[in-house]
Amino acid sequence: MVANIKKSELIKLAGDQVRDFNAGELKNAGFLPLDGRCFVQMHYPPALYFPPVTEEEFFDGLDYKPSDPFIVYAHIPFCINRCIFCHFYIKTGASPEEKDKYLDTMEKEMDIYLDRLGIDKINTSAVNIGGGTPTDMSPAQLERFLVFFTRRLDLSSCRQTTWDVDPTTILGADGMEKLKLMRRYGADRITIGVQSFNDFILKKMNRAHTGRDAVDALKQAREAGFDNVCIDLIYGYPGQTLDGWVDEMETAISLEVDSMQLYRIRVAPIGHWANSIEKWWAKRQNDFPAYDETLIMRRIGYLMSEMNGYSDRHYTGLYTKKYEGISLYNKAHTAEFFDTIGLGPSSRVLLKNRLGMNARGGIETYTSLINQGRSAIEVGKLTTKEENQIRYLLGPLKFMREIEKEYYRKMTGVPLDTVFQKKIKMMKDFNLITEDDKKLMLTPRGHFFSDEVCVQFYQRKYLPFPRSSYAEGEFNPYNGLDS
């Protein structure tokens, strides 16, 4: 073991702690879904429920100064394979000509934003370039993107630029050239989509890389000058075992990555694009690790991280040795509600309580809208007072474990002590939440079940699972907030 504890002792310790959290009690109370599924809280309201919106409706009344800060996300949808677990919009098998055309469109989209917002450059606080696989382009295409992208941004106050990449796309001479281009244009953090080091599991995921490729990609990123390297790992996947998950964590820790994003396999949809994992669950649920085993895997990830100098105190689920190891874009987007410009199909946009999503119809819809000189935003809404009272609570509570009451009052105009009091009292009685005069905080039990805590505050129309998924206890979310 990396830490001074035997594998069997670690698994027993994690199991004992999970039993102390007593998931059975929470299932009987209607807090946890009976079938063990988990909905991952990222944004509220969920984009799945955004209605159609016109460009005129979305941008009406917006007024920005050149100094107003934004965070920027660029979606490059190209991938080698479609992974079984992926919920996002991607395109496989794109030709070089299709990728060039896509870059043409994104360059035009940036100019449309500058025009609509009445600014010459986007004052950028943090950047995330993801997908898809943004490094599934040639070095020449990558440089072309970086040139037009950075020319339209004011990066003088940018705190961090993160790239999300797949291992095979940064290997070899071409891969090193891409990594050096990214560094030259300001990238200071990289997230490598490892997902697993186990070749058997990778094959089940339909990943394009091997465990050896993942290790080589990490080394190559270091050689290119990246000193802030994160990896993604998935647990709860079909074929995984407790022993195997310990081995995955041990490999990651031995490679001295700077941070690790540990994901429970997402069966419930979080995007508009169907994937194979939902069908797999519906047909052969027994292929997946048992619910209790999945919870133990989560606790193993926590324990092994803490034992080896990592912590997720800065951002739930992302274990890092330093504050800079987290994605400042993700924190600003999900927990701090920065105005967000999203480029490319399926990207999310947040502008002063306006939530939007680009081109659900994919590249074809995206290209058509932009070539008409219009924004790519296809669905969206101005959030209501009630929705804001929920989303300004859930973001900090989920990702930061706590929310300051004065911050909540400032953002919503109402004291936190005057809303959701019945729900908060119930969760305090079940040792999920605690509070003092200044903060509302998750307990260790609440932190472990943070996604389910958040769902308790959802309006009925946004709940991810039907009423029958829950026991008819006091926590059944359909007995909660009105729609």
Coordinates of C-alpha atoms in Angstrom, one line a residue:
M1 CA 0.0 0.0 0.0
V2 CA 1.1 3.6 -0.6
A3 CA 0.0 4.5 3.0
N4 CA 1.0 2.2 5.9
I5 CA -2.1 0.1 6.0
K6 CA -3.0 -3.3 4.4
K7 CA -5.5 -3.5 1.6
S8 CA -7.8 -5.8 3.7
E9 CA -7.7 -3.4 6.7
L10 CA -8.4 -0.4 4.4
I11 CA -11.5 -2.1 2.9
K12 CA -12.7 -3.0 6.3
L13 CA -12.2 0.5 7.6
A14 CA -14.1 2.0 4.7
G15 CA -16.9 -0.5 5.1
D16 CA -17.2 0.3 8.8
Q17 CA -17.4 4.0 8.2
V18 CA -20.0 3.5 5.4
R19 CA -22.1 1.4 7.8
D20 CA -21.8 4.2 10.3
F21 CA -23.4 6.6 7.7
N22 CA -26.4 4.1 7.7
A23 CA -27.6 4.3 4.1
G24 CA -30.4 1.9 5.1
E25 CA -31.9 4.5 7.4
L26 CA -31.8 7.1 4.7
K27 CA -33.4 4.8 2.1
N28 CA -36.2 4.0 4.5
A29 CA -36.7 7.8 5.1
G30 CA -37.1 8.4 1.4
F31 CA -33.7 10.3 1.2
L32 CA -31.8 7.9 -1.1
P33 CA -33.3 6.2 -4.2
L34 CA -34.3 2.6 -3.6
D35 CA -32.4 1.3 -6.7
G36 CA -29.1 2.9 -5.7
R37 CA -28.9 5.4 -8.6
C38 CA -27.3 8.7 -8.0
F39 CA -28.0 12.0 -9.6
V40 CA -25.0 14.3 -9.8
Q41 CA -25.7 17.8 -8.7
M42 CA -23.9 20.3 -11.0
H43 CA -26.2 23.2 -11.8
Y44 CA -29.7 24.4 -10.9
P45 CA -32.1 24.4 -12.6
P46 CA -30.9 21.4 -14.7
A47 CA -30.3 22.3 -18.4
L48 CA -32.5 19.3 -19.4
Y49 CA -35.5 21.5 -18.6
F50 CA -34.5 24.7 -20.3
P51 CA -37.2 25.9 -22.7
P52 CA -36.5 27.3 -26.2
V53 CA -35.3 30.9 -26.1
T54 CA -34.5 33.5 -28.8
E55 CA -31.3 35.4 -29.0
E56 CA -33.3 38.7 -28.5
E57 CA -34.9 37.3 -25.3
F58 CA -31.6 36.0 -23.9
F59 CA -29.5 39.2 -24.4
D60 CA -32.3 41.7 -23.7
G61 CA -31.2 44.2 -21.0
L62 CA -27.7 43.0 -20.6
D63 CA -25.1 45.7 -20.0
Y64 CA -21.4 45.0 -19.6
K65 CA -18.4 47.1 -19.1
P66 CA -15.0 46.1 -20.6
S67 CA -13.7 45.5 -17.1
D68 CA -16.4 43.0 -16.1
P69 CA -14.9 39.6 -15.6
F70 CA -16.0 36.3 -17.3
I71 CA -14.9 32.7 -17.3
V72 CA -14.8 31.0 -20.7
Y73 CA -15.4 27.5 -21.8
A74 CA -14.6 26.2 -25.3
H75 CA -16.1 22.9 -26.3
I76 CA -14.1 20.9 -28.9
P77 CA -16.4 17.9 -29.6
F78 CA -14.0 15.6 -31.5
C79 CA -13.2 12.1 -30.0
I80 CA -11.6 8.9 -31.2
N81 CA -14.3 6.8 -29.6
R82 CA -17.6 7.3 -27.9
C83 CA -17.2 6.1 -24.3
I84 CA -19.9 3.9 -22.9
F85 CA -20.3 6.3 -19.9
C86 CA -20.3 9.6 -21.8
H87 CA -23.3 11.9 -21.4
F88 CA -21.9 14.8 -23.5
Y89 CA -22.1 15.9 -27.1
I90 CA -19.2 14.6 -29.1
K91 CA -18.4 13.6 -32.7
T92 CA -16.2 10.7 -33.7
G93 CA -14.5 10.1 -37.0
A94 CA -14.4 13.8 -38.0
S95 CA -12.2 14.6 -41.1
P96 CA -9.5 17.3 -41.0
E97 CA -11.8 19.4 -43.2
E98 CA -14.7 19.1 -40.7
K99 CA -12.4 20.2 -37.9
D100 CA -11.2 23.2 -39.9
K101 CA -14.8 24.2 -40.6
Y102 CA -15.7 23.8 -36.9
L103 CA -12.8 26.2 -36.0
D104 CA -14.1 28.7 -38.6
T105 CA -17.5 28.6 -36.8
M106 CA -16.1 29.1 -33.3
E107 CA -14.0 32.0 -34.4
K108 CA -17.2 33.7 -35.8
E109 CA -19.0 32.8 -32.5
M110 CA -16.5 34.7 -30.5
D111 CA -17.0 37.8 -32.6
I112 CA -20.7 37.5 -32.2
Y113 CA -20.2 37.5 -28.4
L114 CA -18.0 40.6 -28.6
D115 CA -20.7 42.4 -30.6
R116 CA -23.6 41.3 -28.4
L117 CA -21.8 42.3 -25.2
G118 CA -20.4 45.5 -26.6
I119 CA -16.8 44.8 -25.7
D120 CA -13.5 44.5 -27.6
K121 CA -12.0 41.7 -25.6
I122 CA -13.4 39.3 -23.0
N123 CA -11.9 40.0 -19.6
T124 CA -11.2 36.5 -18.6
S125 CA -10.7 35.2 -15.1
A126 CA -10.4 31.5 -15.9
V127 CA -10.5 29.2 -18.9
N128 CA -11.5 25.6 -19.5
I129 CA -11.0 24.0 -22.9
G130 CA -12.7 20.6 -23.0
G131 CA -15.0 18.4 -25.0
G132 CA -14.9 15.9 -26.5
T133 CA -11.1 15.8 -26.8
P134 CA -9.6 19.2 -27.7
T135 CA -6.3 17.6 -28.4
D136 CA -8.0 15.3 -31.1
M137 CA -6.8 17.9 -33.6
S138 CA -3.5 18.2 -35.4
P139 CA -0.8 20.5 -34.0
A140 CA -1.5 23.0 -36.8
Q141 CA -5.2 23.1 -36.0
L142 CA -4.5 23.4 -32.3
E143 CA -2.3 26.4 -32.9
R144 CA -4.8 28.0 -35.2
F145 CA -7.4 27.6 -32.5
L146 CA -5.1 29.1 -29.8
V147 CA -4.2 32.1 -32.0
F148 CA -7.8 33.2 -32.7
F149 CA -9.0 32.2 -29.2
T150 CA -6.4 34.1 -27.2
R151 CA -6.5 37.2 -29.4
R152 CA -10.1 37.8 -28.3
L153 CA -9.5 37.4 -24.6
D154 CA -7.9 39.8 -22.2
L155 CA -5.8 37.3 -20.1
S156 CA -4.0 39.8 -18.0
S157 CA -6.1 38.8 -14.9
C158 CA -6.6 35.1 -15.8
R159 CA -6.0 32.9 -12.8
Q160 CA -5.9 29.6 -14.6
T161 CA -6.2 27.9 -18.0
T162 CA -7.2 24.2 -17.9
W163 CA -7.2 21.7 -20.8
D164 CA -9.1 18.4 -20.6
V165 CA -7.3 15.8 -22.7
D166 CA -7.3 12.0 -23.4
P167 CA -4.0 10.1 -23.0
T168 CA -3.5 8.8 -26.6
T169 CA -3.8 12.4 -28.0
I170 CA -0.8 13.7 -26.1
L171 CA 1.6 10.7 -26.8
G172 CA 4.6 10.7 -29.2
A173 CA 6.2 13.6 -31.0
D174 CA 2.8 15.0 -32.1
G175 CA 1.5 14.8 -28.6
M176 CA 4.6 16.6 -27.2
E177 CA 4.1 19.4 -29.8
K178 CA 0.5 19.8 -28.7
L179 CA 1.5 20.0 -25.1
K180 CA 4.2 22.6 -25.8
L181 CA 1.7 24.7 -27.8
M182 CA -0.7 24.6 -24.9
R183 CA 2.0 25.8 -22.5
R184 CA 3.1 28.5 -24.9
Y185 CA -0.4 29.9 -25.0
G186 CA -0.9 30.0 -21.2
A187 CA -2.1 26.5 -20.1
D188 CA -1.0 25.9 -16.5
R189 CA -3.3 23.0 -15.6
I190 CA -4.1 19.8 -17.4
T191 CA -6.7 17.1 -16.7
I192 CA -6.1 13.8 -18.2
G193 CA -9.1 11.5 -18.7
V194 CA -7.5 8.3 -17.4
Q195 CA -10.8 6.9 -16.0
S196 CA -9.0 3.6 -15.1
F197 CA -5.6 2.1 -15.2
N198 CA -7.1 -1.4 -15.6
D199 CA -7.1 -2.6 -19.3
F200 CA -10.1 -4.9 -18.6
I201 CA -12.2 -2.0 -17.3
L202 CA -10.9 0.4 -20.1
K203 CA -12.1 -2.0 -22.7
K204 CA -15.5 -2.2 -21.1
M205 CA -15.6 1.6 -21.2
N206 CA -14.7 1.6 -24.9
R207 CA -11.7 3.8 -24.1
A208 CA -9.0 4.2 -26.8
H209 CA -6.0 4.0 -24.4
T210 CA -4.4 1.4 -22.2
G211 CA -3.2 1.7 -18.6
R212 CA 0.3 2.0 -19.9
D213 CA -0.7 4.8 -22.3
A214 CA -2.2 6.7 -19.3
V215 CA 1.1 6.4 -17.4
D216 CA 3.1 7.5 -20.4
A217 CA 0.7 10.5 -21.0
L218 CA 1.3 11.7 -17.4
K219 CA 5.1 11.5 -17.9
Q220 CA 4.8 13.3 -21.2
A221 CA 2.8 16.1 -19.6
R222 CA 5.5 16.5 -16.9
E223 CA 8.2 16.6 -19.5
A224 CA 6.3 19.4 -21.3
G225 CA 6.4 21.5 -18.2
F226 CA 3.0 20.9 -16.6
D227 CA 3.4 21.0 -12.8
N228 CA -0.4 21.0 -12.2
V229 CA -1.6 17.6 -13.5
C230 CA -5.1 16.2 -12.6
I231 CA -6.5 12.9 -13.6
D232 CA -10.1 11.6 -13.8
L233 CA -11.0 8.2 -12.3
I234 CA -14.4 6.5 -12.3
Y235 CA -15.7 4.1 -9.7
G236 CA -18.8 1.9 -9.5
Y237 CA -18.3 0.7 -13.1
P238 CA -19.3 -2.8 -14.3
G239 CA -16.5 -5.2 -13.6
Q240 CA -14.9 -3.1 -10.8
T241 CA -14.2 -4.7 -7.5
L242 CA -13.1 -3.3 -4.1
D243 CA -9.7 -4.8 -4.5
G244 CA -9.4 -3.4 -8.0
W245 CA -10.4 0.1 -6.9
V246 CA -7.8 0.1 -4.2
D247 CA -5.2 -0.8 -6.9
E248 CA -6.5 2.1 -9.1
M249 CA -6.1 4.6 -6.3
E250 CA -2.7 3.1 -5.4
T251 CA -1.4 3.6 -9.0
A252 CA -2.6 7.2 -9.1
I253 CA -1.0 8.1 -5.8
S254 CA 2.3 6.4 -6.8
L255 CA 2.5 8.5 -9.9
E256 CA 2.3 11.6 -7.7
V257 CA -0.4 13.4 -9.6
D258 CA -1.3 16.8 -8.2
S259 CA -5.0 16.1 -8.0
M260 CA -7.6 13.4 -8.7
Q261 CA -11.2 13.9 -9.7
L262 CA -13.1 10.8 -8.5
Y263 CA -16.4 10.2 -10.2
R264 CA -19.1 7.8 -9.3
I265 CA -20.5 6.3 -12.6
R266 CA -23.3 8.5 -13.7
V267 CA -26.4 6.5 -14.8
A268 CA -29.0 9.2 -14.6
P269 CA -28.7 11.6 -17.5
I270 CA -27.1 15.0 -16.9
G271 CA -27.2 16.1 -20.6
H272 CA -29.4 16.0 -23.6
W273 CA -27.5 13.1 -25.3
A274 CA -28.4 9.5 -24.5
N275 CA -25.6 7.1 -23.8
S276 CA -25.1 3.4 -23.5
I277 CA -24.6 3.3 -19.7
E278 CA -28.3 4.0 -19.2
K279 CA -29.4 1.2 -21.4
W280 CA -26.9 -1.1 -19.8
W281 CA -28.3 -0.3 -16.3
A282 CA -31.9 -0.8 -17.5
K283 CA -31.1 -4.2 -19.0
R284 CA -28.5 -5.7 -16.7
Q285 CA -28.3 -3.8 -13.4
N286 CA -26.6 -6.8 -11.8
D287 CA -23.5 -6.1 -13.9
F288 CA -22.8 -3.1 -11.8
P289 CA -21.2 -3.3 -8.3
A290 CA -23.7 -3.5 -5.5
Y291 CA -24.8 -0.2 -4.0
D292 CA -23.0 -0.8 -0.7
E293 CA -19.8 -1.7 -2.6
T294 CA -20.1 1.5 -4.6
L295 CA -20.4 3.5 -1.4
I296 CA -17.3 1.7 0.0
M297 CA -15.4 2.6 -3.1
R298 CA -16.2 6.2 -2.5
R299 CA -15.0 6.0 1.0
I300 CA -11.8 4.2 -0.1
G301 CA -11.1 7.1 -2.4
Y302 CA -11.6 9.5 0.4
L303 CA -9.5 7.6 2.9
M304 CA -6.6 6.8 0.5
S305 CA -6.5 10.4 -0.6
E306 CA -6.4 11.8 3.0
M307 CA -3.8 9.3 4.0
N308 CA -1.5 10.4 1.2
G309 CA -1.8 14.2 1.5
Y310 CA -4.7 14.9 -0.7
S311 CA -8.0 16.6 0.3
D312 CA -11.2 17.6 -1.3
R313 CA -11.8 20.5 1.2
H314 CA -11.4 23.0 -1.6
Y315 CA -13.9 21.4 -4.0
T316 CA -16.0 18.3 -3.3
G317 CA -14.8 15.2 -5.2
L318 CA -11.6 16.7 -6.4
Y319 CA -8.7 15.6 -4.2
T320 CA -5.6 17.8 -4.4
K321 CA -2.4 18.5 -2.6
K322 CA -2.7 22.3 -3.2
Y323 CA -5.4 24.8 -3.8
E324 CA -4.2 25.4 -7.4
G325 CA -4.9 21.8 -8.1
I326 CA -8.7 22.4 -8.3
S327 CA -10.2 23.7 -11.5
L328 CA -10.8 27.4 -10.8
Y329 CA -13.1 27.5 -13.8
N330 CA -15.3 24.8 -12.3
K331 CA -15.4 26.4 -8.9
A332 CA -16.3 29.8 -10.4
H333 CA -18.9 28.2 -12.6
T334 CA -20.7 25.9 -10.1
A335 CA -20.1 27.5 -6.7
E336 CA -19.3 31.2 -7.3
F337 CA -21.7 31.9 -10.2
F338 CA -19.3 33.8 -12.4
D339 CA -20.7 35.1 -15.7
T340 CA -19.8 32.3 -18.1
I341 CA -19.3 32.4 -21.9
G342 CA -19.7 28.9 -23.4
L343 CA -18.5 28.3 -26.9
G344 CA -19.5 25.4 -29.1
P345 CA -22.5 23.1 -29.2
S346 CA -23.9 21.9 -25.8
S347 CA -21.9 24.6 -23.9
R348 CA -23.6 26.3 -20.9
V349 CA -23.9 30.0 -20.7
L350 CA -24.5 32.1 -17.5
L351 CA -25.0 35.8 -17.9
K352 CA -26.6 37.7 -14.9
N353 CA -29.2 35.1 -13.9
R354 CA -29.7 34.1 -17.5
L355 CA -29.0 30.4 -18.0
G356 CA -28.6 29.0 -21.5
M357 CA -27.3 26.1 -23.6
N358 CA -25.9 26.2 -27.1
A359 CA -27.1 24.2 -30.1
R360 CA -28.6 21.0 -28.8
G361 CA -28.8 19.8 -32.4
G362 CA -25.0 19.5 -32.5
I363 CA -22.5 20.8 -35.0
E364 CA -25.0 21.2 -37.8
T365 CA -27.3 23.4 -35.8
Y366 CA -24.4 25.2 -34.3
T367 CA -22.9 26.0 -37.7
S368 CA -26.3 27.1 -39.1
L369 CA -27.0 29.5 -36.3
I370 CA -23.5 31.1 -36.4
N371 CA -23.5 31.4 -40.2
Q372 CA -26.7 33.4 -39.9
G373 CA -24.9 35.8 -37.6
R374 CA -26.8 34.6 -34.6
S375 CA -25.8 33.4 -31.2
A376 CA -25.7 29.6 -30.8
I377 CA -27.9 29.7 -27.6
E378 CA -30.9 27.6 -28.4
V379 CA -32.5 27.0 -25.0
G380 CA -32.4 29.0 -21.7
K381 CA -34.3 31.0 -19.1
L382 CA -34.1 33.9 -16.8
T383 CA -34.1 32.3 -13.4
T384 CA -37.0 33.0 -11.0
K385 CA -36.7 34.3 -7.5
E386 CA -37.5 30.8 -6.2
E387 CA -34.9 29.1 -8.4
N388 CA -32.3 31.6 -7.3
Q389 CA -33.0 30.9 -3.7
I390 CA -32.2 27.2 -4.4
R391 CA -29.2 27.5 -6.7
Y392 CA -27.4 30.0 -4.6
L393 CA -27.7 27.5 -1.7
L394 CA -26.8 24.3 -3.6
G395 CA -23.7 25.5 -5.4
P396 CA -21.6 26.4 -2.3
L397 CA -23.2 23.7 -0.1
K398 CA -22.3 20.9 -2.6
F399 CA -18.9 22.0 -3.7
M400 CA -17.6 23.9 -0.7
R401 CA -19.4 22.0 2.0
E402 CA -20.8 25.2 3.5
I403 CA -22.5 28.5 2.7
E404 CA -22.1 31.8 4.5
K405 CA -25.4 33.2 5.5
E406 CA -24.4 36.8 4.6
Y407 CA -23.4 35.7 1.1
Y408 CA -26.7 34.0 0.7
R409 CA -28.6 37.2 1.8
K410 CA -26.5 39.3 -0.6
M411 CA -27.1 37.0 -3.6
T412 CA -30.9 36.4 -3.0
G413 CA -32.1 39.3 -0.9
V414 CA -33.5 37.1 1.7
P415 CA -32.0 35.7 5.0
L416 CA -31.2 32.0 4.8
D417 CA -32.8 31.6 8.2
T418 CA -36.2 32.4 6.7
V419 CA -36.3 29.8 3.9
F420 CA -36.3 26.0 3.8
Q421 CA -36.5 25.8 7.5
K422 CA -38.5 22.6 7.7
K423 CA -36.2 20.8 5.3
I424 CA -33.1 22.1 7.1
K425 CA -34.4 21.0 10.5
M426 CA -35.1 17.5 9.2
M427 CA -31.6 17.2 7.8
K428 CA -30.1 18.5 11.1
D429 CA -32.2 15.8 12.9
F430 CA -30.6 13.2 10.6
N431 CA -27.1 14.6 11.2
L432 CA -26.7 15.7 7.5
I433 CA -26.5 19.5 8.1
T434 CA -25.3 21.7 11.0
E435 CA -25.2 25.4 11.4
D436 CA -24.0 28.3 13.5
D437 CA -24.8 32.1 13.4
K438 CA -22.7 32.6 10.2
K439 CA -22.8 29.4 8.2
L440 CA -24.9 26.4 7.1
M441 CA -22.6 23.3 6.8
L442 CA -22.6 19.7 5.7
T443 CA -21.7 17.2 8.4
P444 CA -19.4 14.3 7.4
R445 CA -22.5 12.3 6.7
G446 CA -24.0 15.1 4.6
H447 CA -20.7 15.5 2.7
F448 CA -20.8 11.8 1.9
F449 CA -24.3 12.1 0.5
S450 CA -23.9 15.7 -0.8
D451 CA -25.7 15.0 -4.1
E452 CA -28.7 13.6 -2.3
V453 CA -28.7 16.5 0.1
C454 CA -29.0 18.9 -2.9
V455 CA -31.8 17.0 -4.5
Q456 CA -33.9 17.5 -1.3
F457 CA -34.2 21.2 -2.2
Y458 CA -35.3 20.6 -5.8
Q459 CA -38.6 21.8 -7.0
R460 CA -40.8 18.9 -8.1
K461 CA -40.7 19.7 -11.8
Y462 CA -36.9 19.3 -11.8
L463 CA -36.6 16.1 -9.7
P464 CA -34.4 13.5 -11.5
F465 CA -36.3 10.3 -10.5
P466 CA -40.0 9.4 -10.2
R467 CA -41.8 9.3 -6.9
S468 CA -41.7 5.5 -7.0
S469 CA -37.9 5.6 -6.8
Y470 CA -38.2 6.7 -3.1
A471 CA -39.7 5.2 0.0
E472 CA -42.7 7.1 1.3
G473 CA -40.7 8.5 4.2
E474 CA -40.4 12.0 5.6
F475 CA -37.6 12.8 3.1
N476 CA -39.4 11.7 -0.1
P477 CA -38.6 14.7 -2.2
Y478 CA -42.1 14.8 -3.7
N479 CA -43.3 15.8 -0.3
G480 CA -41.0 18.8 -0.4
L481 CA -40.9 22.1 -2.3
D482 CA -43.7 23.0 -4.7
S483 CA -43.0 23.2 -8.4

